[in-house]
mmCIF file of C-alpha atoms and ligand atoms in Angstrom:
data_model
loop_
_atom_site.group_PDB
_atom_site.id
_atom_site.type_symbol
_atom_site.label_atom_id
_atom_site.label_comp_id
_atom_site.label_asym_id
_atom_site.label_seq_id
_atom_site.Cartn_x
_atom_site.Cartn_y
_atom_site.Cartn_z
ATOM 1 C CA MET M 2 112.561 97.407 113.798
ATOM 2 C CA ILE M 3 113.637 95.623 110.650
ATOM 3 C CA SER M 4 113.501 96.900 107.070
ATOM 4 C CA LEU M 5 114.123 94.832 103.954
ATOM 5 C CA ILE M 6 115.326 96.999 101.056
ATOM 6 C CA THR M 7 115.581 95.652 97.507
ATOM 7 C CA GLY M 8 118.132 97.251 95.216
ATOM 8 C CA ALA M 9 120.178 98.160 98.293
ATOM 9 C CA SER M 10 123.532 97.858 96.534
ATOM 10 C CA PHE M 11 123.449 101.274 94.819
ATOM 11 C CA GLY M 12 121.565 104.525 94.476
ATOM 12 C CA ILE M 13 118.298 105.144 96.266
ATOM 13 C CA GLY M 14 118.206 101.715 97.933
ATOM 14 C CA GLU M 15 121.702 102.132 99.344
ATOM 15 C CA ALA M 16 120.792 105.619 100.585
ATOM 16 C CA CYS M 17 117.674 104.172 102.279
ATOM 17 C CA ALA M 18 119.891 101.591 104.003
ATOM 18 C CA TYR M 19 122.230 104.278 105.350
ATOM 19 C CA ARG M 20 119.295 106.440 106.419
ATOM 20 C CA LEU M 21 117.238 103.760 108.151
ATOM 21 C CA ALA M 22 120.295 102.265 109.886
ATOM 22 C CA ARG M 23 121.083 105.754 111.178
ATOM 23 C CA ASP M 24 117.469 106.010 112.375
ATOM 24 C CA GLY M 25 117.838 102.816 114.433
ATOM 25 C CA TYR M 26 116.518 100.206 112.015
ATOM 26 C CA ARG M 27 118.161 96.869 111.319
ATOM 27 C CA VAL M 28 118.349 96.545 107.552
ATOM 28 C CA ILE M 29 118.275 93.559 105.207
ATOM 29 C CA LEU M 30 120.159 94.471 102.048
ATOM 30 C CA ALA M 31 118.840 92.688 98.940
ATOM 31 C CA ALA M 32 120.268 92.936 95.399
ATOM 32 C CA ARG M 33 122.366 90.875 93.009
ATOM 33 C CA SER M 34 125.777 92.458 93.694
ATOM 34 C CA ALA M 35 126.789 90.212 96.592
ATOM 35 C CA GLU M 36 130.242 91.705 97.150
ATOM 36 C CA LYS M 37 128.895 95.254 97.261
ATOM 37 C CA LEU M 38 126.199 94.201 99.738
ATOM 38 C CA ARG M 39 128.757 92.513 102.000
ATOM 39 C CA ARG M 40 130.888 95.658 102.052
ATOM 40 C CA LEU M 41 127.818 97.711 102.960
ATOM 41 C CA GLU M 42 126.839 95.181 105.631
ATOM 42 C CA THR M 43 130.303 95.452 107.216
ATOM 43 C CA GLU M 44 130.276 99.239 107.061
ATOM 44 C CA LEU M 45 126.841 99.533 108.679
ATOM 45 C CA ASN M 46 127.670 96.968 111.368
ATOM 46 C CA ASP M 47 130.901 98.823 112.143
ATOM 47 C CA GLN M 48 129.052 102.145 112.309
ATOM 48 C CA HIS M 49 125.905 101.153 114.173
ATOM 49 C CA GLY M 50 126.746 97.922 115.967
ATOM 50 C CA PRO M 51 126.748 94.219 115.112
ATOM 51 C CA ASP M 52 123.529 92.861 113.651
ATOM 52 C CA THR M 53 122.516 96.205 112.175
ATOM 53 C CA ALA M 54 122.751 94.929 108.596
ATOM 54 C CA LEU M 55 122.376 91.622 106.778
ATOM 55 C CA ALA M 56 123.408 91.144 103.154
ATOM 56 C CA LEU M 57 120.871 89.090 101.201
ATOM 57 C CA PRO M 58 122.136 88.433 97.669
ATOM 58 C CA LEU M 59 118.992 88.058 95.595
ATOM 59 C CA ASP M 60 117.620 88.438 92.094
ATOM 60 C CA VAL M 61 114.067 89.731 92.567
ATOM 61 C CA VAL M 62 112.904 88.199 89.282
ATOM 62 C CA ASP M 63 113.480 84.682 90.630
ATOM 63 C CA ALA M 64 110.216 83.911 92.437
ATOM 64 C CA GLY M 65 111.543 80.708 94.016
ATOM 65 C CA ALA M 66 114.690 82.411 95.256
ATOM 66 C CA VAL M 67 112.673 85.295 96.729
ATOM 67 C CA HIS M 68 110.371 82.914 98.571
ATOM 68 C CA ALA M 69 113.271 80.797 99.878
ATOM 69 C CA ALA M 70 115.333 83.837 100.890
ATOM 70 C CA ILE M 71 112.528 85.211 103.051
ATOM 71 C CA ARG M 72 111.614 81.819 104.510
ATOM 72 C CA GLU M 73 115.240 81.052 105.371
ATOM 73 C CA LEU M 74 116.115 84.364 107.005
ATOM 74 C CA PRO M 75 117.848 83.852 110.385
ATOM 75 C CA PRO M 76 115.192 83.712 113.132
ATOM 76 C CA ASP M 77 116.090 87.131 114.552
ATOM 77 C CA TRP M 78 115.730 88.740 111.084
ATOM 78 C CA GLN M 79 112.337 87.298 110.163
ATOM 79 C CA HIS M 80 110.016 89.949 111.553
ATOM 80 C CA ILE M 81 110.189 92.479 108.745
ATOM 81 C CA ASP M 82 108.452 95.731 109.696
ATOM 82 C CA VAL M 83 109.139 97.741 106.534
ATOM 83 C CA LEU M 84 109.505 96.362 103.014
ATOM 84 C CA ILE M 85 111.027 98.835 100.572
ATOM 85 C CA ASN M 86 110.479 97.599 97.018
ATOM 86 C CA ASN M 87 113.095 99.746 95.345
ATOM 87 C CA ALA M 88 114.886 97.511 92.805
ATOM 88 C CA GLY M 89 114.011 98.788 89.354
ATOM 89 C CA LEU M 90 115.400 99.940 86.059
ATOM 90 C CA ALA M 91 114.774 101.406 82.628
ATOM 91 C CA LEU M 92 116.492 100.018 79.566
ATOM 92 C CA ASN M 93 117.106 102.022 76.410
ATOM 93 C CA LEU M 94 115.275 105.100 75.129
ATOM 94 C CA VAL M 95 113.525 104.078 71.919
ATOM 95 C CA PRO M 96 109.993 103.730 70.530
ATOM 96 C CA VAL M 97 108.235 100.814 72.193
ATOM 97 C CA TYR M 98 108.315 98.688 69.016
ATOM 98 C CA GLU M 99 112.113 98.968 68.923
ATOM 99 C CA ASN M 100 112.792 97.654 72.439
ATOM 100 C CA SER M 101 114.366 94.207 72.336
ATOM 101 C CA VAL M 102 112.497 91.257 73.802
ATOM 102 C CA GLU M 103 115.140 91.090 76.518
ATOM 103 C CA GLU M 104 114.593 94.754 77.427
ATOM 104 C CA ILE M 105 110.820 94.253 77.521
ATOM 105 C CA ASP M 106 111.089 91.163 79.713
ATOM 106 C CA THR M 107 113.667 92.615 82.093
ATOM 107 C CA MET M 108 111.775 95.854 82.755
ATOM 108 C CA ILE M 109 108.506 94.012 83.324
ATOM 109 C CA ASP M 110 110.125 91.267 85.392
ATOM 110 C CA VAL M 111 112.125 93.533 87.728
ATOM 111 C CA ASN M 112 109.763 96.499 88.026
ATOM 112 C CA ILE M 113 106.467 94.620 88.285
ATOM 113 C CA LYS M 114 106.957 90.930 89.022
ATOM 114 C CA GLY M 115 109.839 91.579 91.440
ATOM 115 C CA VAL M 116 107.601 93.887 93.479
ATOM 116 C CA LEU M 117 104.826 91.283 93.507
ATOM 117 C CA TYR M 118 107.135 88.426 94.499
ATOM 118 C CA LEU M 119 108.379 90.406 97.507
ATOM 119 C CA ILE M 120 104.856 91.389 98.497
ATOM 120 C CA ARG M 121 103.783 87.762 98.279
ATOM 121 C CA ALA M 122 106.732 86.593 100.382
ATOM 122 C CA VAL M 123 106.622 89.289 103.081
ATOM 123 C CA VAL M 124 103.055 90.553 103.539
ATOM 124 C CA PRO M 125 101.509 87.348 105.021
ATOM 125 C CA GLY M 126 104.019 87.503 107.900
ATOM 126 C CA MET M 127 103.217 91.163 108.449
ATOM 127 C CA LEU M 128 99.529 90.297 108.645
ATOM 128 C CA GLU M 129 100.209 87.539 111.186
ATOM 129 C CA ARG M 130 102.209 89.946 113.340
ATOM 130 C CA GLY M 131 99.642 92.705 112.892
ATOM 131 C CA ARG M 132 102.138 95.331 111.765
ATOM 132 C CA GLY M 133 104.018 96.338 108.660
ATOM 133 C CA HIS M 134 104.610 98.964 106.000
ATOM 134 C CA ILE M 135 105.193 98.362 102.299
ATOM 135 C CA VAL M 136 106.923 101.204 100.444
ATOM 136 C CA ASN M 137 107.104 100.836 96.673
ATOM 137 C CA ILE M 138 109.447 103.122 94.765
ATOM 138 C CA GLY M 139 107.473 104.404 91.798
ATOM 139 C CA SER M 140 108.362 107.304 89.539
ATOM 140 C CA THR M 141 107.106 110.493 87.984
ATOM 141 C CA ALA M 142 106.953 108.150 84.981
ATOM 142 C CA GLY M 143 104.099 106.442 86.832
ATOM 143 C CA HIS M 144 102.074 109.559 86.059
ATOM 144 C CA GLU M 145 103.469 110.680 82.729
ATOM 145 C CA LEU M 146 104.853 109.324 79.505
ATOM 146 C CA TYR M 147 107.921 110.501 77.656
ATOM 147 C CA PRO M 148 109.301 109.602 74.234
ATOM 148 C CA GLY M 149 111.386 106.433 74.418
ATOM 149 C CA GLY M 150 110.224 105.553 77.926
ATOM 150 C CA THR M 151 106.932 103.821 77.201
ATOM 151 C CA ILE M 152 107.659 100.441 78.756
ATOM 152 C CA TYR M 153 109.389 101.926 81.796
ATOM 153 C CA SER M 154 106.439 104.311 82.279
ATOM 154 C CA ALA M 155 103.962 101.453 81.875
ATOM 155 C CA THR M 156 105.756 99.465 84.588
ATOM 156 C CA LYS M 157 105.754 102.455 86.941
ATOM 157 C CA HIS M 158 102.043 103.075 86.246
ATOM 158 C CA ALA M 159 101.658 99.445 87.292
ATOM 159 C CA VAL M 160 103.640 100.032 90.503
ATOM 160 C CA LEU M 161 101.238 102.830 91.407
ATOM 161 C CA ALA M 162 98.239 100.614 90.619
ATOM 162 C CA LEU M 163 99.713 97.793 92.709
ATOM 163 C CA THR M 164 100.322 100.184 95.579
ATOM 164 C CA ASN M 165 96.779 101.513 95.540
ATOM 165 C CA GLY M 166 95.315 98.038 95.028
ATOM 166 C CA LEU M 167 97.343 96.574 97.883
ATOM 167 C CA LYS M 168 96.110 99.349 100.167
ATOM 168 C CA GLN M 169 92.561 98.360 99.266
ATOM 169 C CA ASP M 170 93.320 94.680 99.823
ATOM 170 C CA LEU M 171 94.712 95.534 103.261
ATOM 171 C CA HIS M 172 91.812 97.812 104.152
ATOM 172 C CA GLY M 173 90.961 97.477 107.819
ATOM 173 C CA THR M 174 94.290 95.881 108.744
ATOM 174 C CA PRO M 175 97.096 97.685 110.625
ATOM 175 C CA LEU M 176 99.386 97.542 107.594
ATOM 176 C CA ARG M 177 100.418 100.655 105.678
ATOM 177 C CA VAL M 178 101.168 100.990 101.965
ATOM 178 C CA THR M 179 102.996 103.857 100.270
ATOM 179 C CA ALA M 180 104.433 104.783 96.900
ATOM 180 C CA VAL M 181 107.388 107.156 96.865
ATOM 181 C CA SER M 182 107.667 108.464 93.320
ATOM 182 C CA PRO M 183 110.882 110.311 92.574
ATOM 183 C CA GLY M 184 111.712 112.498 89.625
ATOM 184 C CA LEU M 185 115.177 112.972 88.143
ATOM 185 C CA THR M 186 117.663 111.514 90.639
ATOM 186 C CA GLU M 187 121.401 111.225 90.045
ATOM 187 C CA THR M 188 122.280 107.535 90.511
ATOM 188 C CA ASP M 189 123.419 104.694 88.263
ATOM 189 C CA PHE M 190 119.928 104.673 86.736
ATOM 190 C CA SER M 191 120.965 106.283 83.420
ATOM 191 C CA ARG M 192 124.221 104.300 83.261
ATOM 192 C CA VAL M 193 122.069 101.152 83.433
ATOM 193 C CA ARG M 194 119.568 102.517 80.913
ATOM 194 C CA PHE M 195 122.304 103.333 78.390
ATOM 195 C CA LYS M 196 124.233 100.131 79.139
ATOM 196 C CA GLY M 197 127.379 101.798 80.402
ATOM 197 C CA ASP M 198 127.508 104.666 77.864
ATOM 198 C CA GLU M 199 128.941 107.245 80.286
ATOM 199 C CA ALA M 200 128.541 110.181 77.900
ATOM 200 C CA ARG M 201 124.823 109.577 77.367
ATOM 201 C CA ALA M 202 124.252 108.866 81.041
ATOM 202 C CA GLY M 203 126.195 111.957 82.097
ATOM 203 C CA ALA M 204 124.167 114.173 79.762
ATOM 204 C CA VAL M 205 120.972 113.323 81.673
ATOM 205 C CA TYR M 206 122.306 115.027 84.805
ATOM 206 C CA ALA M 207 124.511 117.649 83.121
ATOM 207 C CA ASP M 208 123.994 121.330 83.773
ATOM 208 C CA THR M 209 121.015 120.850 86.042
ATOM 209 C CA HIS M 210 120.260 120.021 89.657
ATOM 210 C CA ALA M 211 118.783 116.541 90.020
ATOM 211 C CA LEU M 212 117.711 115.040 93.331
ATOM 212 C CA THR M 213 120.295 113.045 95.241
ATOM 213 C CA ALA M 214 119.607 109.494 96.365
ATOM 214 C CA GLU M 215 119.790 110.792 99.946
ATOM 215 C CA GLU M 216 116.982 113.268 99.251
ATOM 216 C CA VAL M 217 114.750 110.438 98.036
ATOM 217 C CA ALA M 218 115.723 108.421 101.127
ATOM 218 C CA ASP M 219 114.579 111.416 103.217
ATOM 219 C CA ALA M 220 111.164 111.153 101.525
ATOM 220 C CA VAL M 221 111.024 107.422 102.287
ATOM 221 C CA ALA M 222 112.010 108.109 105.909
ATOM 222 C CA TYR M 223 109.234 110.707 106.194
ATOM 223 C CA CYS M 224 106.641 108.104 105.166
ATOM 224 C CA VAL M 225 108.083 105.362 107.364
ATOM 225 C CA HIS M 226 108.397 107.580 110.445
ATOM 226 C CA ALA M 227 104.908 109.095 110.127
ATOM 227 C CA PRO M 228 102.668 108.229 113.085
ATOM 228 C CA GLU M 229 101.158 104.734 112.849
ATOM 229 C CA SER M 230 97.747 106.341 112.322
ATOM 230 C CA VAL M 231 98.990 108.063 109.150
ATOM 231 C CA ASN M 232 99.338 106.392 105.752
ATOM 232 C CA VAL M 233 101.131 108.446 103.124
ATOM 233 C CA GLN M 234 99.518 106.950 100.043
ATOM 234 C CA GLU M 235 101.940 108.527 97.594
ATOM 235 C CA LEU M 236 104.768 110.990 97.891
ATOM 236 C CA LEU M 237 105.766 112.501 94.549
ATOM 237 C CA VAL M 238 109.098 114.255 94.905
ATOM 238 C CA MET M 239 110.897 116.080 92.125
ATOM 239 C CA PRO M 240 113.876 118.402 91.949
ATOM 240 C CA ARG M 241 112.814 122.045 91.777
ATOM 241 C CA VAL M 242 114.174 122.239 88.232
ATOM 242 C CA GLN M 243 111.698 119.595 87.054
ATOM 243 C CA SER M 244 108.045 120.221 86.228
ATOM 244 C CA PRO M 245 105.190 118.066 84.990
ATOM 245 C CA GLY M 246 105.621 117.228 81.355
ATOM 246 C CA ILE M 247 109.081 115.877 82.242
ATOM 247 C CA ARG M 248 110.480 119.365 81.691
ATOM 248 C CA VAL M 249 113.894 120.017 83.220
ATOM 249 C CA VAL M 250 115.595 123.413 83.498
ATOM 250 C CA ARG M 251 119.253 123.364 82.511
ATOM 251 C CA GLY M 252 121.987 125.974 82.426
ATOM 252 C CA GLU M 253 122.253 129.205 84.398
ATOM 253 C CA ALA M 254 118.772 128.971 85.914
ATOM 254 C CA ALA M 255 119.541 125.552 87.409
ATOM 255 C CA ARG M 256 122.863 126.594 88.953
ATOM 256 C CA GLY M 257 123.345 127.736 92.510
ATOM 257 C CA LEU M 258 120.381 125.822 93.897
HETATM 258 O O1 NJP T 28 118.966 103.151 90.280
HETATM 259 P P1 NJP T 28 120.343 102.348 90.434
HETATM 260 P P2 NJP T 28 118.120 104.028 91.323
HETATM 261 N N1 NJP T 28 117.263 91.958 91.487
HETATM 262 O O2 NJP T 28 120.601 101.792 89.088
HETATM 263 C C1 NJP T 28 118.948 96.773 91.808
HETATM 264 C C2 NJP T 28 113.386 104.443 90.604
HETATM 265 N N2 NJP T 28 113.568 105.760 89.984
HETATM 266 O O3 NJP T 28 118.655 103.942 92.673
HETATM 267 O O4 NJP T 28 121.144 93.846 91.487
HETATM 268 C C3 NJP T 28 117.646 92.665 92.565
HETATM 269 O O5 NJP T 28 121.382 103.215 91.064
HETATM 270 C C4 NJP T 28 120.416 97.120 91.577
HETATM 271 O O6 NJP T 28 121.275 96.190 92.231
HETATM 272 P P3 NJP T 28 122.090 94.995 91.530
HETATM 273 C C5 NJP T 28 113.854 103.286 89.739
HETATM 274 O O7 NJP T 28 112.897 102.922 88.778
HETATM 275 C C6 NJP T 28 114.787 106.285 89.770
HETATM 276 O O8 NJP T 28 117.929 105.365 90.731
HETATM 277 O O9 NJP T 28 123.211 94.774 92.490
HETATM 278 N N3 NJP T 28 118.037 93.953 92.494
HETATM 279 C C7 NJP T 28 120.533 98.471 92.261
HETATM 280 O O10 NJP T 28 120.823 98.305 93.623
HETATM 281 C C8 NJP T 28 114.061 102.214 90.791
HETATM 282 O O11 NJP T 28 112.844 101.536 91.058
HETATM 283 C C9 NJP T 28 114.907 107.531 89.151
HETATM 284 O O12 NJP T 28 122.511 95.477 90.183
HETATM 285 C C10 NJP T 28 118.078 94.520 91.283
HETATM 286 C C11 NJP T 28 119.147 99.055 92.125
HETATM 287 O O13 NJP T 28 118.255 98.003 91.703
HETATM 288 C C12 NJP T 28 114.491 102.993 92.028
HETATM 289 O O14 NJP T 28 114.179 104.355 91.779
HETATM 290 C C13 NJP T 28 113.788 108.235 88.767
HETATM 291 C C14 NJP T 28 117.697 93.850 90.114
HETATM 292 C C15 NJP T 28 119.105 100.161 91.088
HETATM 293 O O15 NJP T 28 119.976 101.180 91.468
HETATM 294 C C16 NJP T 28 115.961 102.883 92.347
HETATM 295 O O16 NJP T 28 116.737 103.262 91.215
HETATM 296 C C17 NJP T 28 112.563 107.674 88.995
HETATM 297 C C18 NJP T 28 117.288 92.505 90.254
HETATM 298 N N4 NJP T 28 116.922 91.765 89.191
HETATM 299 C C19 NJP T 28 112.437 106.448 89.604
HETATM 300 N N5 NJP T 28 117.847 94.686 89.065
HETATM 301 C C20 NJP T 28 116.213 108.174 88.836
HETATM 302 N N6 NJP T 28 117.326 107.652 89.336
HETATM 303 O O17 NJP T 28 116.244 109.200 88.134
HETATM 304 C C21 NJP T 28 118.296 95.848 89.561
HETATM 305 O O18 NJP T 28 111.499 108.374 88.578
HETATM 306 N N7 NJP T 28 118.453 95.763 90.890
#
């Protein structure tokens, strides 16, 4: 079984790569950080045997590059069984009219168009082979809005809509479609959002008990390993300290969990 994971260089995508390789999958590792991907490829091949992992340096916003990368995969890596559309990001935390054009474009390009480009490149082959599972990483922000996160939330609402629409489009086929929507998860996500401001990023996870990337990978694995007759349409997974309304418990009550 082969899984292609976007955003596999860090965070949730990297954790999915470790998890699925451990579960016997061969994993294609896609992201922009080529060196990091090659190190991960070597580590997984050392751990689980040669040909377990393949680094695929790729910017998901480049439609031509996505198409070519999938078309030119080595022959024994072409039959992708599970596509995990995980690459994504939020930029800045400001009212929507204060986001720069670059922030607007990047969030929409990576979070929405990147998902669509991968679907377009991978799903036809899955249909030909009569098997496949597309897992899109959404967010609690796909259900709720929070101050300063309007564009990010809009893109994650779109990911949920794309997931549900794709399931409809594939109705009656053997393919499965799932959204895994995590809540607060401690990764590089906030470092990226605040453009390297460690203090601001650290404050997001301070004095509370966020999910780990591995816990989100567990949720992905649950959906992927479900019997073929089962389609988990969406799995919304939050840390216990988080509740709807994007409320997060901090301090004493969050400790010791
Ligand atoms: O974030 P991070 P997460 N082309 O920053 C890649 C969602 N989520 O793991 O290209 C290709 O550690 C980037 O790789 P690189 C979130 O929206 C998270 O937390 O090398 N890849 C890196 O591997 C996202 O959809 C939280 O820089 C691109 C990866 O994306 C998913 O979880 C909460 C790329 C990001 O790793 C994974 O995020 C939530 C591009 N153009 C939803 N741009 C949370 N962490 O709290 C970025 O609700 N990447």
